[in-house]
Coordinates of C-alpha atoms and ligand atoms in Angstrom, one line a residue:
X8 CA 32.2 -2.9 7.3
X9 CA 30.3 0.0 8.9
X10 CA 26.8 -0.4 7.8
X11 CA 24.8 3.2 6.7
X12 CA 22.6 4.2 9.6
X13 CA 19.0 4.5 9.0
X14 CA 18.0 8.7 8.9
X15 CA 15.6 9.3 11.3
X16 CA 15.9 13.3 12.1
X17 CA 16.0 16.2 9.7
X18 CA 19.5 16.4 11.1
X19 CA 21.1 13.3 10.2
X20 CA 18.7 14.0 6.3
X21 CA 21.0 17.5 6.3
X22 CA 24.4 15.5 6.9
X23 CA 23.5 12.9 4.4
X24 CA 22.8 15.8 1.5
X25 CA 19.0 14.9 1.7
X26 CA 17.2 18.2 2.4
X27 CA 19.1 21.9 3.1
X28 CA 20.7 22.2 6.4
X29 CA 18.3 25.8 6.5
X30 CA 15.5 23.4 7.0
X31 CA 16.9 21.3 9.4
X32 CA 15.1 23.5 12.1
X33 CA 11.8 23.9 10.3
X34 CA 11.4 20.1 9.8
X35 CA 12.2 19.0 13.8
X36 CA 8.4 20.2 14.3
X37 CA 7.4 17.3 12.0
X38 CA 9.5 14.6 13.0
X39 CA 8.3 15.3 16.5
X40 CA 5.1 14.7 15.2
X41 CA 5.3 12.1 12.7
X42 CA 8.0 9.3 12.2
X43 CA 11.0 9.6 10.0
X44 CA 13.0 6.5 8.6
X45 CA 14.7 6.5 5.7
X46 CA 17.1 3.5 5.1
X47 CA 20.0 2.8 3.5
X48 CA 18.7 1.5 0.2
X49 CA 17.2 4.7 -0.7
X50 CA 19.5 7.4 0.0
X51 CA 21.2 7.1 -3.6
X52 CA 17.9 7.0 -4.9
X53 CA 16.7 9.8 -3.2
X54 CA 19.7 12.0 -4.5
X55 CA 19.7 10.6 -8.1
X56 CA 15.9 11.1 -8.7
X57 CA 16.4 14.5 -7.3
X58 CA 15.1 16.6 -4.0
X59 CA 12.2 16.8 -5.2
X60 CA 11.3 14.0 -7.2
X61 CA 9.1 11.3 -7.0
X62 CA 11.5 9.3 -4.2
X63 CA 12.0 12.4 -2.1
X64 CA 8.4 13.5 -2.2
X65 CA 7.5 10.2 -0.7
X66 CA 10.3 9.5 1.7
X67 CA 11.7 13.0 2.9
X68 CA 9.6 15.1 5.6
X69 CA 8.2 18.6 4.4
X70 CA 6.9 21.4 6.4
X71 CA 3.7 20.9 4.6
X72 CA 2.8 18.1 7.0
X73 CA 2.2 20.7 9.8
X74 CA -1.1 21.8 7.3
X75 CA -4.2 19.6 8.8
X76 CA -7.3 20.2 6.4
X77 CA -10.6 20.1 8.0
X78 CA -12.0 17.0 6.4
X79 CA -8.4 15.0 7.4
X80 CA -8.9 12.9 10.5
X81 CA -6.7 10.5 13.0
X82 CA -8.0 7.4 12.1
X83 CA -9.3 7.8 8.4
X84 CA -10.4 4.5 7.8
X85 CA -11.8 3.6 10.7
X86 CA -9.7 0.6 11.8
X87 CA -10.6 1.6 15.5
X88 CA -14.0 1.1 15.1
X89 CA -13.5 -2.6 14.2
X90 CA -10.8 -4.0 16.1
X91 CA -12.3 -6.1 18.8
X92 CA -8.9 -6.2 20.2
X93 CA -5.5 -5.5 20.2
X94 CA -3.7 -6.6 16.8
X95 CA -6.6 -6.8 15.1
X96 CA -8.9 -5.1 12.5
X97 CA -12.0 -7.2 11.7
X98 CA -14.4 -5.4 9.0
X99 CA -15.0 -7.9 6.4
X100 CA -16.7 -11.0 7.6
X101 CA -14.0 -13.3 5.6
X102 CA -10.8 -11.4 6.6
X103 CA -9.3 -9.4 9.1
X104 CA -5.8 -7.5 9.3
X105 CA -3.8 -9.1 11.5
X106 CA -0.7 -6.2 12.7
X107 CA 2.1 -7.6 14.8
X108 CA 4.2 -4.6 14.7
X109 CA 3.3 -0.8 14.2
X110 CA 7.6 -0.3 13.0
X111 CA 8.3 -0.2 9.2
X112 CA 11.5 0.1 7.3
X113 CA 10.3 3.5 6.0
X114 CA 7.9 6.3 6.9
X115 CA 5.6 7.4 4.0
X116 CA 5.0 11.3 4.5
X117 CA 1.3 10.4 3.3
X118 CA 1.1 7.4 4.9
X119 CA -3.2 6.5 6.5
X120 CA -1.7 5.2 9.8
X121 CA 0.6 7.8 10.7
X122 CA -0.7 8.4 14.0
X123 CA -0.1 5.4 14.7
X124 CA 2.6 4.0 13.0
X125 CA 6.3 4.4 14.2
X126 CA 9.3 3.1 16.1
X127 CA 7.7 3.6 19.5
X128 CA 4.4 1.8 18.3
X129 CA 6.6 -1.7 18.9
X130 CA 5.5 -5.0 18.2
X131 CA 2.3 -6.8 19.6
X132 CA 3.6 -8.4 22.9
X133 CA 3.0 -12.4 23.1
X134 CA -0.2 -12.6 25.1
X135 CA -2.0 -9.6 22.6
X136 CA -0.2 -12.1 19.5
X137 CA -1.9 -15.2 21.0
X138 CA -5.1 -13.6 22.1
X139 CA -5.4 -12.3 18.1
X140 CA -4.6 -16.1 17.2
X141 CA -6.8 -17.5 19.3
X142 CA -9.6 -14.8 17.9
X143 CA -8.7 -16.0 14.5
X144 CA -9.0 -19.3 15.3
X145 CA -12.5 -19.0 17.1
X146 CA -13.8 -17.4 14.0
X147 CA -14.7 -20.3 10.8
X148 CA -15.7 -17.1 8.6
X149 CA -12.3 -15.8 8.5
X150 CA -10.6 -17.7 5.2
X151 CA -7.8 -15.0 4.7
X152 CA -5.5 -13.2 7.6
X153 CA -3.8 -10.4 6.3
X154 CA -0.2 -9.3 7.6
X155 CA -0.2 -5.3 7.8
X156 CA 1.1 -2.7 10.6
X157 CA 3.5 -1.9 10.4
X158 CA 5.2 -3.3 8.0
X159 CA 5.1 -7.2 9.4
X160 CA 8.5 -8.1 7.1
X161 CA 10.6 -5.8 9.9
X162 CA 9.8 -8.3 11.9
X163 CA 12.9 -11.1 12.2
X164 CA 12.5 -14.0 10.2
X165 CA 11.8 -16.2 13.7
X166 CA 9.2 -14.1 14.7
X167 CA 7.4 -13.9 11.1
X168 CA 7.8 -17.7 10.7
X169 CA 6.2 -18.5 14.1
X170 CA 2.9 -16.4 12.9
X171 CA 2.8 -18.1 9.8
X172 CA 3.5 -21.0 11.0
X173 CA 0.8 -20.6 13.7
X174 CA -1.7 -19.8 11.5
X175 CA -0.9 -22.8 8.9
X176 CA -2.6 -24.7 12.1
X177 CA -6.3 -22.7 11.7
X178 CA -8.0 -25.0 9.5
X179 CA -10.2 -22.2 7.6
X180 CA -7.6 -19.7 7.2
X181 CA -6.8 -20.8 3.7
X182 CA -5.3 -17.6 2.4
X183 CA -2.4 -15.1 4.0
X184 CA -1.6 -12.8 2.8
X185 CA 1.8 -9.8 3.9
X186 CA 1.4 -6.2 3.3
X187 CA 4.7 -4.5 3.1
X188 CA 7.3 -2.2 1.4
X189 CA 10.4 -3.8 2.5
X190 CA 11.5 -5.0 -1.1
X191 CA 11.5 -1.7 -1.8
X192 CA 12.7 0.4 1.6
X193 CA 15.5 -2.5 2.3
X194 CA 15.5 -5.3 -0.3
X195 CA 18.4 -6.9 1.3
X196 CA 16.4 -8.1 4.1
X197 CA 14.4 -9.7 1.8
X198 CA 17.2 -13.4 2.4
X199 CA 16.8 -16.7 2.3
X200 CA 15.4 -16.9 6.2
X201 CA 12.5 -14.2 5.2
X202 CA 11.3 -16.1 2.3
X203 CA 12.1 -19.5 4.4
X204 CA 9.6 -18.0 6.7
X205 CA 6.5 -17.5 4.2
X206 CA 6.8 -21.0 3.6
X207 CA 6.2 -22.4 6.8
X208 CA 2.3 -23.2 5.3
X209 CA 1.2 -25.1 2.6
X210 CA -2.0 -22.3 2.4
X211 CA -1.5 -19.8 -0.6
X212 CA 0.6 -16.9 0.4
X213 CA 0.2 -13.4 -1.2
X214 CA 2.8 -10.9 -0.8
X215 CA 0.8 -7.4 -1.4
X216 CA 4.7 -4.8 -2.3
X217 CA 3.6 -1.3 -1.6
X218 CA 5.2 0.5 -4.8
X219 CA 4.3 4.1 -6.5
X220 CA 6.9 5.1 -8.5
X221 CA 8.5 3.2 -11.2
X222 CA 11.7 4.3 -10.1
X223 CA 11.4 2.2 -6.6
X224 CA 12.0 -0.6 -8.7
X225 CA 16.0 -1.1 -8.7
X226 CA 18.0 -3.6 -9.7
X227 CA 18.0 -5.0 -6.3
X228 CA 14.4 -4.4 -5.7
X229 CA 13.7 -6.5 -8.3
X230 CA 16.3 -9.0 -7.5
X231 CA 14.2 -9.3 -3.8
X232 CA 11.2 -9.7 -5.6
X233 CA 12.5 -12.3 -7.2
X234 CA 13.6 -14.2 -4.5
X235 CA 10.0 -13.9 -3.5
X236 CA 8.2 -15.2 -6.5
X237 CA 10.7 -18.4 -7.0
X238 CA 9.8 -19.5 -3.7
X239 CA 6.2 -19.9 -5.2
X240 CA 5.1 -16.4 -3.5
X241 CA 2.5 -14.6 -5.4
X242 CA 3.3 -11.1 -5.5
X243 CA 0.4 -8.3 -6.0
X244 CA 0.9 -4.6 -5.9
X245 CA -0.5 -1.7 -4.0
X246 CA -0.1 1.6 -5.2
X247 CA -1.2 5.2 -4.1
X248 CA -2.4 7.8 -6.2
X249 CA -0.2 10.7 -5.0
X250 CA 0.4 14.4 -6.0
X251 CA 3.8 15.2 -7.5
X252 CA 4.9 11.4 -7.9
X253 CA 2.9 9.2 -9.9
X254 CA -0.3 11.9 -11.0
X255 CA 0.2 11.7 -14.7
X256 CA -0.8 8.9 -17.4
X257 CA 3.0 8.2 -18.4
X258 CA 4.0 7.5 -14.6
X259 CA 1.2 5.6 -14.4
X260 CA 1.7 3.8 -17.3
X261 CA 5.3 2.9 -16.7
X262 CA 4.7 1.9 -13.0
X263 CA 2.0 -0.2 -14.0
X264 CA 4.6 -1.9 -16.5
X265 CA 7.0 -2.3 -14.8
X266 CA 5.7 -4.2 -12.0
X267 CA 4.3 -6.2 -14.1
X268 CA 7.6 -6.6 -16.0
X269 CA 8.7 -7.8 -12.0
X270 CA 5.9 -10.4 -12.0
X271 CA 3.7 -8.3 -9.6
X272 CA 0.3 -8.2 -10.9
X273 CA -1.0 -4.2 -10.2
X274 CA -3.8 -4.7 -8.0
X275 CA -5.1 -1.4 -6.0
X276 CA -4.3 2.5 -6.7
X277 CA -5.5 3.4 -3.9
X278 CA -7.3 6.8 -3.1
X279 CA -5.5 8.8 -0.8
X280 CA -7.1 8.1 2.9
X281 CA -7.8 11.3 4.8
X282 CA -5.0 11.3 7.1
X283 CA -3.8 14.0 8.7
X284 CA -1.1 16.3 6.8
X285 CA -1.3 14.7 3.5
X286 CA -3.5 17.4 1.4
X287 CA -0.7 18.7 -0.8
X288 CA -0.6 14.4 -1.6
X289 CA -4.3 14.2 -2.7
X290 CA -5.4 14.0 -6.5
X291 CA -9.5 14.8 -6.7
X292 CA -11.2 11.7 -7.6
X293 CA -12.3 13.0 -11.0
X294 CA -8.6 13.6 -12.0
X295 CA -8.1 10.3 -11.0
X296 CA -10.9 8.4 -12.5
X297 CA -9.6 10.2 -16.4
X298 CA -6.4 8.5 -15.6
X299 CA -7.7 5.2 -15.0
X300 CA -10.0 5.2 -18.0
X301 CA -6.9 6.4 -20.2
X302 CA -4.9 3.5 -18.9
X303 CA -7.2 0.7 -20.3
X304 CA -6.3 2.2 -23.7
X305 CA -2.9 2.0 -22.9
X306 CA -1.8 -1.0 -20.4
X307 CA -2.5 -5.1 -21.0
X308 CA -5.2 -6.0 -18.8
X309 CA -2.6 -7.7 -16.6
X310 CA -1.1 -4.5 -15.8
X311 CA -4.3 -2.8 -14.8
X312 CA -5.0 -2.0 -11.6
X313 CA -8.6 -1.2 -9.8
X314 CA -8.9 2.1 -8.5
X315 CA -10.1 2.0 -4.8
X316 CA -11.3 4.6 -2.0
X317 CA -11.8 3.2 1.5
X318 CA -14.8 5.3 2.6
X319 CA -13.5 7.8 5.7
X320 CA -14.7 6.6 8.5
X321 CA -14.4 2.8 7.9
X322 CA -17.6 1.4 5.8
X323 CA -15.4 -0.4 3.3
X324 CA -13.4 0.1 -0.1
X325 CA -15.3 0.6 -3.1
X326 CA -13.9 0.6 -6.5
X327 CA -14.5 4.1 -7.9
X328 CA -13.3 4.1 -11.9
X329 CA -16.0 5.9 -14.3
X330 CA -18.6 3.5 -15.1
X331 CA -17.9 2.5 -18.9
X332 CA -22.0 1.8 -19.3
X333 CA -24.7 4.3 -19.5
X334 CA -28.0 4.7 -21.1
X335 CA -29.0 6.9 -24.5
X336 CA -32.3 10.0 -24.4
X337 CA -34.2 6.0 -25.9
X338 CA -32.7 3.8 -23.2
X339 CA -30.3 1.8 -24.7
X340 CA -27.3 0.2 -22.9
X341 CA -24.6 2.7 -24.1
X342 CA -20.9 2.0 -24.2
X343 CA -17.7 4.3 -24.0
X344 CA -14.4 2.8 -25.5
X345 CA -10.8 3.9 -23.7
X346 CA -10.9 6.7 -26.4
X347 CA -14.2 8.2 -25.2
X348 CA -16.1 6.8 -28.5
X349 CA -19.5 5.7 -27.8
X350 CA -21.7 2.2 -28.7
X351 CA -24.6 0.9 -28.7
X352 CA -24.9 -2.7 -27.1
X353 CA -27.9 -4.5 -28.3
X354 CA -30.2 -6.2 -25.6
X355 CA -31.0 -9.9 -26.1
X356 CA -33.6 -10.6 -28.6
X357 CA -36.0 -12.0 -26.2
X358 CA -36.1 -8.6 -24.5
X359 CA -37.0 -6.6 -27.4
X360 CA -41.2 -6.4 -27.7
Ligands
PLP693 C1 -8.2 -3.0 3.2 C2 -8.7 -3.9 4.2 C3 -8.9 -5.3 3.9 C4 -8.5 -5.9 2.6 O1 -9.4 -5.5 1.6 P1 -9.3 -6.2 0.1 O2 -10.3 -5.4 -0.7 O3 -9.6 -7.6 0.3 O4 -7.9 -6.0 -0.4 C5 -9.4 -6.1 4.9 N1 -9.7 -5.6 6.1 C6 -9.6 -4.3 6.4 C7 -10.0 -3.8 7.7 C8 -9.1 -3.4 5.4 O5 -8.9 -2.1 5.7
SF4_694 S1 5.1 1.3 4.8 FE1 2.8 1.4 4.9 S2 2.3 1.5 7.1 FE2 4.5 2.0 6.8 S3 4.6 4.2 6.7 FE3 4.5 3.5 4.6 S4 2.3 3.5 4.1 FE4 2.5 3.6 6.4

């Protein structure tokens, strides 16, 4: 059977029904610029959830990529300031990002590595993988190596069980942990040989599924999930807060579910990192925050994620919800409930004079 090619210019997006074949032209400036994949597994999806929907926002160039706003930057969060070399990002004394391979199975139009993501990025050659190794392994602090890129689960199951493998041999590694959205982008490379390959470790493996939109979640998404979390995987979630596609309460609320529902416990909603062409993405913090504080009301506390901004310019992520404590005109500890209702809550009775 001829398999579906991957899309990877606005041409082949125009032949497939994906975008106009009027903007064809328009979009070459972006794809010249920024990399384009979109694979099988999503082209239905794109179409049924419409051009622009929540799968085609996310996945299908736009012409307002070509806008750079003065505060967007190259590197937003600063991973060049602490990579002490190549492969890997070291700004936590505990864990470092670990990045074998700049390729993923999609391009996110807003995604914070764009300038450096993409096919041409390739994979960390042999004596850059070992050097990062033997970094990792020269440095007790580091108890948990995370897999990012790139998207490390493009990599073939060989190559990905070899670093796993490889670092089930560090002794204070305890935790790994693999960033990725190819559940989602291509869940049928999600076989038996990809989740053989987590399991070459008896350390806890995490498997952090990029999802922001309920509708990424398929059938056979959730089948490939699946797979995952019967091996013994531990699946967690990280979601973007994004313009157009997930920036209301009831999107929120049903993403939230329904990864839950796939036994990934929501973990991050991120705040959208500075990078460059992504303004018509970003949701101002405050609108963000109300969303957050209306979820509690709403979602199990499984199901809640915490909202995160990684500072531009790389001094950290900080989680940025609306404080639920304040202080009354007499001092008191004051506390808000989900519905905005305040309360007092009374110190100990040793600290009352
Ligand atoms: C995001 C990130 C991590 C992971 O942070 P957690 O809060 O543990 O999820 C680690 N290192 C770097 C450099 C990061 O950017
Ligand atoms: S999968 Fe992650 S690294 Fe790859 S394009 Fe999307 S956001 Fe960027």
């Amino acid at each position: 059977m001829d398999a579906v090619p991957t899309l990877t210019t606005p041409e082949a997006l125009a032949a497939a029904g994906l975008i106009d074949d009027t903007h064809a032209t328009a979009l070459r400036a972006v794809a010249a610029r920024y990399a384009v994949a979109v694979p099988p597994a999503l082209h239905h999806l794109i179409r049924a959830t419409g051009r622009d929907g929540p799968l085609a926002k996310q996945f299908v160039p736009s012409a307002l990529e070509l806008i750079t706003a003065p505060e967007e930057r190259s590197d937003p969060i600063g991973d060049h300031t602490h990579a002490p070399l190549r492969g890997i990002v070291h700004r936590y004394p505990d864990r470092v990002l670990l990045l074998p391979t700049h390729a993923c199975a999609v391009y996110c139009r807003f995604c914070f590595r764009r300038e450096v993501v993409g096919p041409e990025g390739g994979t960390l050659s042999a004596a850059d993988l070992d050097n990062a190794l033997a970094y990792i392994a020269a440095t007790p602090a580091i108890f948990e190596v995370i897999l990012t890129g790139g998207d490390p689960l493009v990599l073939s199951p060989r190559r990905l069980g070899e670093i796993v493998a490889r670092l089930d041999t560090i002794p204070h590694v305890q935790v790994i942990r693999v960033h990725t959205r190819v559940p989602i982008a291509a869940p049928e490379r999600i076989t038996a040989e990809t989740v053989a390959a987590l399991k070459r470790t008896t350390k806890a493996v995490y498997v952090g599924v990029h999802c922001n939109h309920a509708a990424e979640l398929t059938a056979e998404v959730r089948a490939a999930c699946a797979r995952l979390a019967d091996a013994g995987l531990a699946l967690i979630s990280q979601s973007v807060l994004l313009r157009g596609v997930n920036d209301s309460l009831e999107a929120l609320e049903t993403l939230m579910r329904a990864l839950l529902a796939a036994r990934i416990k929501p973990y991050y909603l991120h705040q959208l990192d500075l990078a460059p062409g992504t303004s018509h993405f970003r949701v101002p913090l405050d609108e963000g925050q109300a969303l957050v504080k209306a979820l509690r009301g709403r979602l199990s506390g499984l199901a809640q994620p915490t909202y995160i901004l990684d500072i531009p310019g790389g001094a950290g992520k900080v989680p940025v919800a609306t404080p639920w404590l304040g202080q009354d005109a007499d001092g008191r500890t004051v506390v808000s409930d989900p519905s905005g209702r305040e309360h007092i809550y009374p110190p100990p009775a040793s600290a009352e004079t």
